[in-house]
């Protein structure tokens, strides 16, 4: 017996307009994208618990680690059970994380916040991140870059929404922000739950054999949508998977190199840039990050995935070099160049699922994507370690101003070069690696009653 | 959209969801653009 959450209950009727699908993906990604606005809670939480920035920072770190783990280990479950169940589960975990976190704040127990927002929320993050990807790729096999760009743009956009919204809620509920955290958590959790459930219950998968009008199989001989795909277990044993893992690791590490230090960096580079302008600079970079996800990923449908990553990593590396060599010469140049670098950072995230689809086929792309996101988890640790470690070293050596960051910038040029090389080594897989997609199985592995899957 | 599949309750809910997500994105982009303008006007 199927339930409303099961894959079979999400098959779209004939002639369903595929443009009704992206908002369900956006609903999930805009909600979970809040995690990158968590820093708004940082100082209020420090005051509430009378603790250190490091202790509060652990909350975010736990959530990102759990994101990586749940995406990696939950990917196959997501693919077998379909997008609705995955989005539902994501919503339950993500929003219960806020509720449990609120309990921790209200009772003064930081470990409860670690468990709530960190563990529960993080589980929801990973499942939610990968849940709509393969569905969108099935609906838009002719424009996979645009499709994944729309969804993953939502993750970037989620932070843009949550940051001002959180500030307003903290102001609304109490005079002092530290007294308003629990209420804000509850309101955010309730709001995101409604939005994510709307997304979960409006998502549809295409009917068996559906293709867009005028769509033909890829002329380069790459895997066609829904025809043949590579199993996850096979994919992770192929050089192509690990080359893309290195590509993502390098692109994300380099982007974090700017993000992590954007505010202090711009103030060190230019004497007439103060905290207000620096905050504006961070906002500008956030906009570039979000726009890059949709613009560059959509462009990759025309340019080609490999060439697009040549741009992210090759041109991105040259831009890093320009900043390192001549970054202090002009505020306009510095802002423009770092904006482009951040757009490549966002574009790298958004384009990778389409790249995986090109190489491994559509059927298991969500699960393979989940495994690949472990590169993000590592970059999230490695990037700040490199930047902060070098800055601390330079401070200890008595250096100041731009000199604090120049070595980091050259390191990032090398990181980009490594990623560029990895991308250039990517080649199509052997046909032997592909298997027929299990077109008529339900989540239990048995043929569905009506053959609709 | 002229057929019944695209005027079903689910389809209508999807349209409502489009409005919600676009409005939310516009809110976020506008607020961030206001903050970002300090870089050029402060």
Coordinates of C-alpha atoms in Angstrom, one line a residue, chain A residues 13-17 19-20 23 30 160-161 164-165 168 198-199 202 204 276-277 280 283-284 287 290 335, chain B residues 1 3 5-6 10-11 13-15 17-18 20-21 24-25 27-29 31-33 35-36 38-39 42:
Chain A
X13 CA -0.3 13.5 -15.2
X14 CA 0.2 13.8 -18.9
X15 CA 0.8 17.3 -20.2
X16 CA 1.8 18.6 -16.8
X17 CA 3.7 21.9 -17.2
X19 CA 7.6 24.9 -15.0
X20 CA 5.3 24.1 -12.1
X23 CA 9.2 26.3 -7.0
X30 CA 15.4 28.8 0.2
X160 CA 19.8 36.7 1.7
X161 CA 16.3 36.3 3.0
X164 CA 17.4 40.6 7.3
X165 CA 14.4 38.6 8.4
X168 CA 13.8 42.0 12.2
X198 CA 4.2 23.2 0.2
X199 CA 7.3 22.2 -1.8
X202 CA 3.6 20.1 -5.0
X204 CA 6.0 15.8 -9.2
X276 CA 29.9 50.1 7.1
X277 CA 31.4 49.8 3.6
X280 CA 28.2 46.5 2.1
X283 CA 26.3 41.9 0.9
X284 CA 27.6 42.6 -2.6
X287 CA 24.5 38.8 -4.4
X290 CA 23.6 33.9 -5.7
X335 CA 35.3 44.8 -5.8
Chain B
X1 CA -1.9 26.2 -19.7
X3 CA -5.6 21.4 -19.9
X5 CA -3.6 18.8 -15.4
X6 CA -2.3 22.3 -15.2
X10 CA -1.6 20.9 -7.1
X11 CA -0.8 23.1 -10.1
X13 CA -0.6 25.4 -5.3
X14 CA 2.6 25.4 -7.4
X15 CA 1.7 28.8 -8.8
X17 CA 4.4 28.7 -4.4
X18 CA 6.1 30.5 -7.3
X20 CA 5.9 33.0 -2.4
X21 CA 9.4 32.1 -3.5
X24 CA 10.9 36.0 -0.7
X25 CA 13.8 36.2 -3.1
X27 CA 12.8 40.7 -0.4
X28 CA 16.2 39.2 0.2
X29 CA 17.8 40.7 -2.9
X31 CA 17.5 44.1 1.5
X32 CA 20.9 42.9 0.5
X33 CA 21.2 45.5 -2.3
X35 CA 23.2 46.9 2.5
X36 CA 25.6 46.6 -0.4
X38 CA 26.9 51.3 1.6
X39 CA 30.0 50.2 -0.3
X42 CA 29.2 55.5 2.6

